[in-house]
Coordinates of C-alpha atoms and ligand atoms in Angstrom, one line a residue:
M1 CA 35.1 15.0 -14.0
A2 CA 31.6 14.4 -12.8
L3 CA 28.5 13.4 -14.7
I4 CA 25.6 15.6 -13.5
V5 CA 22.0 15.3 -14.3
Q6 CA 20.1 18.5 -13.7
K7 CA 16.3 19.0 -14.0
Y8 CA 14.7 22.4 -14.2
G9 CA 11.0 22.7 -13.6
G10 CA 8.4 24.8 -15.4
T11 CA 8.9 28.0 -13.4
S12 CA 12.6 27.8 -13.9
V13 CA 12.2 27.9 -17.7
G14 CA 9.1 30.0 -17.7
S15 CA 10.4 32.7 -20.0
I16 CA 13.2 33.4 -22.6
E17 CA 15.1 35.3 -19.9
K18 CA 14.9 32.4 -17.5
I19 CA 15.9 29.9 -20.1
R20 CA 18.9 32.1 -20.9
A21 CA 19.8 32.2 -17.1
V22 CA 19.5 28.4 -16.9
A23 CA 21.8 28.0 -19.9
E24 CA 24.3 30.3 -18.3
R25 CA 24.2 28.3 -15.1
V26 CA 24.6 25.0 -16.9
I27 CA 27.5 26.2 -18.9
R28 CA 29.2 27.5 -15.8
T29 CA 29.0 24.0 -14.2
A30 CA 30.1 22.4 -17.5
E31 CA 33.1 24.7 -17.6
Q32 CA 34.2 23.4 -14.2
G33 CA 34.9 20.2 -16.1
N34 CA 31.6 18.3 -15.7
Q35 CA 29.5 16.4 -18.2
M36 CA 26.0 17.8 -18.1
V37 CA 22.6 16.2 -18.9
V38 CA 19.8 18.7 -18.5
V39 CA 16.2 17.6 -18.3
L40 CA 13.6 20.3 -18.8
S41 CA 9.9 20.7 -18.1
A42 CA 7.5 22.6 -20.3
M43 CA 7.5 26.4 -19.7
A44 CA 5.2 27.2 -16.8
G45 CA 1.6 26.9 -17.6
Q46 CA 2.2 25.3 -21.1
T47 CA 1.1 21.8 -20.2
D48 CA -2.1 23.1 -18.7
G49 CA -2.7 25.2 -21.8
L50 CA -2.2 22.3 -24.1
I51 CA -4.7 20.2 -22.1
R52 CA -7.2 23.0 -22.2
L53 CA -7.0 23.1 -26.0
A54 CA -7.8 19.5 -26.3
Y55 CA -10.7 19.7 -23.8
G56 CA -12.0 22.7 -25.8
L57 CA -12.7 20.2 -28.6
T58 CA -14.1 17.3 -26.6
E59 CA -14.7 16.1 -23.0
D60 CA -12.9 12.9 -23.8
P61 CA -9.8 13.5 -25.9
D62 CA -8.1 10.5 -27.4
P63 CA -5.3 9.4 -25.0
R64 CA -2.8 8.7 -27.7
E65 CA -3.2 12.1 -29.3
L66 CA -3.3 13.8 -25.9
D67 CA 0.2 12.5 -25.3
V68 CA 1.4 13.6 -28.7
L69 CA 0.0 17.1 -27.8
M70 CA 1.3 17.3 -24.2
S71 CA 4.8 16.2 -25.1
T72 CA 5.3 19.3 -27.3
G73 CA 5.7 21.5 -24.2
E74 CA 9.0 19.9 -23.3
Q75 CA 10.1 19.9 -26.9
V76 CA 9.8 23.7 -26.9
S77 CA 11.9 24.0 -23.8
V78 CA 14.8 21.8 -24.9
A79 CA 15.0 23.4 -28.3
L80 CA 15.1 26.9 -26.8
F81 CA 17.7 25.8 -24.2
A82 CA 20.0 24.3 -26.9
I83 CA 19.5 27.5 -29.0
A84 CA 20.5 29.6 -26.0
A85 CA 23.5 27.5 -25.1
K86 CA 24.8 27.5 -28.7
S87 CA 24.3 31.3 -29.0
M88 CA 26.6 31.5 -25.9
G89 CA 29.3 29.6 -27.8
R90 CA 28.8 26.2 -26.1
D91 CA 27.8 23.2 -28.1
A92 CA 24.5 21.6 -27.0
R93 CA 22.1 19.0 -28.4
S94 CA 18.4 18.5 -27.6
L95 CA 17.0 15.0 -27.5
L96 CA 13.3 14.0 -27.2
G97 CA 12.3 10.9 -25.4
F98 CA 12.1 8.8 -28.5
Q99 CA 15.5 10.0 -29.7
V100 CA 17.2 9.0 -26.5
G101 CA 15.3 5.7 -26.3
I102 CA 13.2 6.2 -23.1
H103 CA 11.1 3.1 -23.4
T104 CA 7.8 2.9 -21.5
D105 CA 4.8 0.7 -21.3
H106 CA 1.6 1.5 -23.1
L107 CA -0.3 3.5 -20.6
F108 CA -0.9 6.9 -22.2
G109 CA -0.9 9.7 -19.7
K110 CA 0.8 7.7 -17.0
A111 CA 3.3 5.5 -18.7
R112 CA 6.1 3.8 -16.7
I113 CA 9.7 3.8 -17.9
H114 CA 11.0 0.3 -18.2
D115 CA 14.3 0.9 -20.0
I116 CA 16.6 3.7 -21.1
E117 CA 19.2 3.6 -23.9
T118 CA 22.2 5.6 -23.0
G119 CA 24.3 5.3 -26.2
R120 CA 23.2 8.5 -27.9
I121 CA 23.5 10.6 -24.8
I122 CA 27.0 9.3 -24.0
R123 CA 28.2 9.9 -27.6
N124 CA 27.0 13.5 -27.5
L125 CA 28.7 14.0 -24.1
E126 CA 31.9 12.6 -25.4
Q127 CA 31.8 15.1 -28.2
G128 CA 31.8 17.8 -25.5
R129 CA 28.2 18.7 -25.9
I130 CA 25.7 19.6 -23.2
V131 CA 22.8 17.2 -23.7
T132 CA 19.3 18.4 -22.9
V133 CA 16.5 15.9 -22.7
A134 CA 12.8 16.5 -22.9
G135 CA 11.2 15.5 -19.6
F136 CA 7.9 13.7 -19.1
Q137 CA 8.0 11.7 -22.3
G138 CA 8.9 8.3 -23.7
I139 CA 8.1 5.9 -26.4
N140 CA 6.2 2.6 -26.2
D141 CA 7.1 -0.5 -28.3
H142 CA 4.6 0.5 -31.0
G143 CA 6.7 3.6 -31.5
D144 CA 4.0 5.9 -30.0
I145 CA 4.8 8.8 -27.8
T146 CA 3.8 8.4 -24.2
T147 CA 3.8 10.8 -21.2
L148 CA 4.7 9.8 -17.7
G149 CA 1.9 11.7 -15.7
R150 CA 1.9 15.2 -14.3
G151 CA 5.1 16.2 -12.8
G152 CA 6.8 13.4 -14.7
S153 CA 10.0 15.3 -15.6
D154 CA 11.3 14.5 -12.1
T155 CA 11.1 10.9 -13.0
T156 CA 12.8 11.4 -16.3
A157 CA 15.7 13.0 -14.5
V158 CA 16.0 10.4 -11.8
A159 CA 15.7 7.6 -14.3
L160 CA 18.4 9.1 -16.5
A161 CA 20.7 9.6 -13.5
A162 CA 20.2 5.9 -12.6
A163 CA 20.8 4.7 -16.2
L164 CA 23.9 6.9 -16.7
T165 CA 25.1 6.2 -13.1
A166 CA 25.4 9.9 -12.7
D167 CA 27.3 11.3 -9.7
V168 CA 24.3 13.4 -8.7
C169 CA 20.8 14.3 -9.8
E170 CA 19.9 17.9 -9.0
I171 CA 16.3 19.0 -9.2
Y172 CA 16.0 22.7 -9.6
T173 CA 12.8 24.3 -8.5
D174 CA 11.2 27.5 -7.2
V175 CA 11.7 26.6 -3.6
D176 CA 15.1 26.2 -1.9
G177 CA 14.6 22.7 -0.6
V178 CA 12.3 20.4 1.4
Y179 CA 10.8 22.0 4.5
T180 CA 9.8 20.4 7.8
T181 CA 6.3 21.6 6.9
D182 CA 4.5 24.0 4.6
P183 CA 6.2 27.4 5.2
H184 CA 3.1 29.2 3.9
I185 CA 1.1 28.1 7.0
C186 CA 4.0 27.7 9.5
P187 CA 6.5 30.6 9.4
K188 CA 8.8 28.6 11.7
A189 CA 9.2 25.8 9.1
R190 CA 12.8 24.9 8.6
K191 CA 14.7 23.7 5.5
M192 CA 16.0 20.2 6.0
D193 CA 19.6 19.3 5.1
S194 CA 18.6 15.8 4.3
I195 CA 15.6 13.6 4.3
A196 CA 15.3 9.8 3.9
Y197 CA 13.6 8.4 0.8
D198 CA 10.8 6.9 2.9
E199 CA 10.1 10.1 4.7
M200 CA 10.0 12.0 1.4
L201 CA 7.6 9.4 0.0
E202 CA 5.3 10.1 3.0
M203 CA 5.6 13.8 2.7
A204 CA 5.0 13.7 -1.1
S205 CA 2.0 11.5 -0.8
L206 CA 0.5 13.9 1.7
G207 CA 0.8 16.7 -0.6
A208 CA 4.2 18.3 -0.2
K209 CA 4.6 18.9 -3.8
V210 CA 8.3 19.5 -4.2
L211 CA 9.1 16.1 -5.9
E212 CA 6.8 13.9 -7.9
I213 CA 6.3 10.7 -5.9
R214 CA 7.3 8.3 -8.6
S215 CA 10.7 9.9 -9.0
V216 CA 11.3 9.3 -5.3
E217 CA 10.3 5.6 -5.6
F218 CA 12.7 5.4 -8.5
A219 CA 15.5 7.1 -6.6
K220 CA 15.0 4.7 -3.7
K221 CA 15.0 1.6 -5.8
F222 CA 18.2 2.6 -7.7
D223 CA 19.8 4.5 -4.8
V224 CA 20.1 7.8 -6.7
P225 CA 20.8 10.7 -4.3
I226 CA 18.6 13.7 -5.2
H227 CA 19.6 17.3 -4.5
V228 CA 16.5 19.5 -4.4
R229 CA 17.5 23.1 -4.7
S230 CA 16.5 26.5 -6.0
T231 CA 17.2 27.8 -9.5
F232 CA 17.4 31.3 -8.2
T233 CA 20.2 31.0 -5.6
N234 CA 23.5 29.1 -5.3
E235 CA 22.6 27.7 -1.9
R236 CA 22.7 24.1 -1.0
G237 CA 19.2 22.7 -0.8
T238 CA 18.0 19.3 0.6
M239 CA 19.5 15.9 -0.1
V240 CA 17.0 13.1 -0.5
V241 CA 19.0 10.0 0.3
A242 CA 19.0 6.5 1.8
E243 CA 18.4 6.4 5.6
T244 CA 21.3 7.0 7.9
K245 CA 21.8 6.3 11.6
D246 CA 21.8 10.0 12.3
M247 CA 18.3 10.4 10.9
E248 CA 16.9 8.2 13.7
K249 CA 18.1 10.6 16.4
V250 CA 15.0 12.8 16.0
A251 CA 11.6 11.2 16.4
V252 CA 9.7 13.4 14.0
S253 CA 11.2 15.0 10.9
G254 CA 8.2 16.7 9.3
V255 CA 4.5 17.6 9.7
A256 CA 2.3 17.2 6.6
Y257 CA -1.4 17.9 6.0
N258 CA -3.9 17.0 3.3
K259 CA -7.2 18.9 2.8
N260 CA -8.2 16.9 -0.2
E261 CA -10.0 14.0 1.4
A262 CA -13.6 13.6 2.6
R263 CA -15.0 11.1 5.1
V264 CA -17.8 8.6 4.6
T265 CA -19.4 6.8 7.5
I266 CA -21.9 3.9 7.2
H267 CA -23.8 3.4 10.4
K268 CA -25.1 0.1 11.7
V269 CA -23.6 -2.2 9.2
P270 CA -24.5 -5.9 9.8
D271 CA -21.3 -7.4 11.1
R272 CA -20.8 -10.6 9.1
P273 CA -18.2 -12.1 6.8
G274 CA -18.1 -10.5 3.3
I275 CA -19.6 -7.2 4.2
A276 CA -16.4 -5.1 3.8
S277 CA -15.8 -6.6 0.4
L278 CA -19.5 -6.0 -0.7
I279 CA -19.0 -2.3 0.3
F280 CA -15.6 -1.6 -1.1
D281 CA -15.8 -3.7 -4.3
P282 CA -18.0 -1.2 -6.2
V283 CA -15.9 1.7 -4.8
F284 CA -12.7 0.2 -6.1
R285 CA -14.2 -0.8 -9.4
A286 CA -15.1 2.9 -9.9
G287 CA -11.4 3.6 -9.6
I288 CA -11.8 5.4 -6.3
V289 CA -8.7 5.3 -4.1
V290 CA -9.7 4.7 -0.5
D291 CA -7.2 6.0 2.1
M292 CA -8.0 5.4 5.8
I293 CA -10.5 2.8 6.8
V294 CA -11.7 2.3 10.4
Q295 CA -14.3 -0.2 11.6
N296 CA -15.6 -0.2 15.1
T297 CA -16.1 -3.3 17.3
S298 CA -19.6 -4.5 16.8
Q299 CA -22.5 -4.1 19.2
D300 CA -25.6 -6.4 18.8
G301 CA -24.2 -7.6 15.5
L302 CA -23.9 -4.1 14.1
T303 CA -20.9 -1.9 13.5
D304 CA -19.9 1.5 12.0
L305 CA -17.5 1.7 9.1
T306 CA -15.7 5.0 8.3
F307 CA -13.3 5.7 5.5
T308 CA -11.8 8.6 3.5
V309 CA -11.7 9.2 -0.3
P310 CA -10.4 12.1 -2.4
K311 CA -12.8 15.0 -2.2
T312 CA -13.1 14.9 -6.0
D313 CA -14.6 11.4 -5.7
F314 CA -16.9 12.3 -2.7
Y315 CA -20.2 12.5 -4.5
K316 CA -19.6 9.5 -6.6
T317 CA -18.6 7.5 -3.5
M318 CA -21.7 8.6 -1.5
K319 CA -23.9 7.5 -4.4
I320 CA -22.2 4.1 -4.7
V321 CA -22.1 3.5 -0.9
S322 CA -25.7 4.6 -0.4
D323 CA -26.9 2.0 -2.8
V324 CA -24.8 -0.8 -1.2
A325 CA -25.9 0.3 2.3
A326 CA -29.6 0.0 1.3
N327 CA -28.9 -3.5 -0.1
I328 CA -27.2 -4.8 2.9
G329 CA -29.6 -3.2 5.4
A330 CA -27.3 -0.7 7.0
E331 CA -29.0 2.2 8.8
R332 CA -27.6 5.3 7.0
V333 CA -24.6 6.9 5.3
L334 CA -23.2 10.1 6.4
G335 CA -20.5 12.2 4.7
D336 CA -18.2 15.0 5.7
E337 CA -16.1 17.1 3.4
D338 CA -14.8 19.5 5.9
I339 CA -12.0 17.4 7.2
A340 CA -8.2 17.4 7.0
K341 CA -5.6 14.9 7.7
V342 CA -2.6 16.0 9.7
S343 CA 0.4 13.7 9.9
I344 CA 3.8 13.5 11.6
I345 CA 6.5 11.7 9.8
G346 CA 9.9 10.4 10.8
V347 CA 12.1 7.3 10.5
G348 CA 13.1 8.0 14.1
M349 CA 9.6 7.0 15.2
R350 CA 10.7 3.4 15.0
T351 CA 13.1 3.8 17.9
H352 CA 11.4 6.6 20.0
A353 CA 8.5 5.9 22.4
G354 CA 5.7 8.2 23.3
V355 CA 5.4 9.9 19.9
A356 CA 1.7 9.1 19.5
K357 CA 0.9 10.2 23.1
K358 CA 2.6 13.5 22.5
M359 CA 0.7 14.1 19.3
F360 CA -2.7 13.4 20.9
E361 CA -1.8 15.6 23.9
T362 CA -0.7 18.4 21.7
L363 CA -4.0 18.4 19.8
A364 CA -6.1 18.0 22.9
K365 CA -4.5 21.0 24.5
E366 CA -5.9 23.1 21.6
N367 CA -9.3 21.4 21.9
I368 CA -8.9 19.8 18.5
N369 CA -11.0 16.7 18.3
I370 CA -9.5 13.6 16.6
M371 CA -12.0 11.8 14.4
M372 CA -9.8 9.1 13.0
I373 CA -6.2 7.8 13.6
S374 CA -4.0 5.7 11.4
T375 CA -0.4 4.8 11.9
S376 CA 2.5 3.2 10.0
E377 CA 6.0 2.5 11.0
I378 CA 7.1 6.1 10.3
K379 CA 3.9 8.1 10.3
I380 CA 0.9 8.9 12.5
S381 CA -2.1 10.6 10.9
C382 CA -5.1 12.2 12.5
V383 CA -8.3 13.3 10.8
I384 CA -9.6 16.5 12.3
E385 CA -12.0 19.3 11.4
E386 CA -10.6 21.2 8.4
K387 CA -10.8 24.6 10.0
Y388 CA -8.1 23.5 12.6
T389 CA -5.5 22.4 10.0
E390 CA -3.2 25.4 10.3
L391 CA -3.3 25.5 14.0
A392 CA -2.7 21.7 14.3
V393 CA 0.3 21.9 12.0
R394 CA 1.8 24.8 13.9
V395 CA 1.4 23.3 17.4
L396 CA 2.7 19.9 16.3
H397 CA 5.7 21.5 14.5
S398 CA 6.5 23.2 17.7
A399 CA 5.8 20.3 20.1
F400 CA 8.2 18.1 18.2
G401 CA 11.0 20.6 18.3
L402 CA 11.0 21.4 14.6
D403 CA 10.6 25.2 14.9
V404 CA 13.5 27.2 13.4
D405 CA 15.8 28.5 16.2
K406 CA 15.9 32.2 17.0
G407 CA 18.4 34.0 15.0
E408 CA 18.5 31.3 12.4
S409 CA 16.5 31.8 9.2
Ligands
LIG501 N1 5.1 19.5 -18.0 C1 4.6 18.4 -17.3 C2 3.6 18.8 -16.2 O1 3.3 20.0 -16.2 C3 5.7 17.6 -16.6 C4 6.6 18.3 -15.6 O2 6.6 19.5 -15.5 O3 7.2 17.6 -14.8 O4 3.1 18.1 -15.5
MG502 MG1 7.2 19.5 -10.6

């Protein structure tokens, strides 16, 4: 008998019919002799709808009450699931975050789980019940409801799987696995059989939205294997697991892109100690997350500094940086919103040579200009003009041998 944690996302429980289908699927697996813990998201669109209601009242809803409100979406799903399962003759019990004892810190809206009690879940499992747990929510030590941040039900599932030492954590979604790149822009994208935690973290941070990033960090830390698969088929999906020797055989496992960043350049910055901190301090203090930073070697004591920020923070950043630039006597500040970051990712990069060269050559062949480059052990990113994103992704995918073989699908 295995203990299986399954998580179903919003589209998988988006209607009464879908909830019934999920219940049937869970019962089938239970009847093969498995203990089942089922984490659910809110029905598709519900969380957004609840947030809209609050913002209909004020621009600045109280964070505590917003969490009380948002957590109701998942409450609806687990109740309906348990009702469905029971109507099919199988005992089931819904539990909210506070009833389980999912303890978090105090940060409303993006709380972190620090401890999970397993007693109540285990007692229910031992009585032969299917246990369904509301995703995305916990309780802080004042007894207040907290939520874990958008997409947080993934983290609930992985954290429960770790706490219960489950045999597997299955994340059911509306895609059938993790792809080598976005299939919407690259028809030759291929479903991966497995991907290393670190690769998944890079893919997720670049906008491959299959798994919430914190759930992958959690899985890595506690070594929980995740199986990402489709709710609507029985096919095997993609395993997100610890790195294996095999994974190093290929240099590049995936191509990702991000169109949500903008570029800011400060020209002719006086090159002396303390300048970078003068420039970035107010940016950081405004809560703006800076991604790439490039500084040129200086000429005549002046240098250029370029960095990227989320597009949503572009105007705020330009304003802050223009003020600082004036203060420190830099020549001017230029911004560019029409950029994209294209990245190749793979743990195999550590042991393969010439990967960067091949990436640059591939882009050059298409006449795509590279504006910025950054590298890590398992990733190379290039900033290019936004209009070339799709082309860049496709040619890189092909150059690194990721295209799906003919005949395969
Ligand atoms: N319902 C929450 C959201 O929409 C959590 C989740 O679905 O994972 O972000
Ligand atoms: Mg999700």
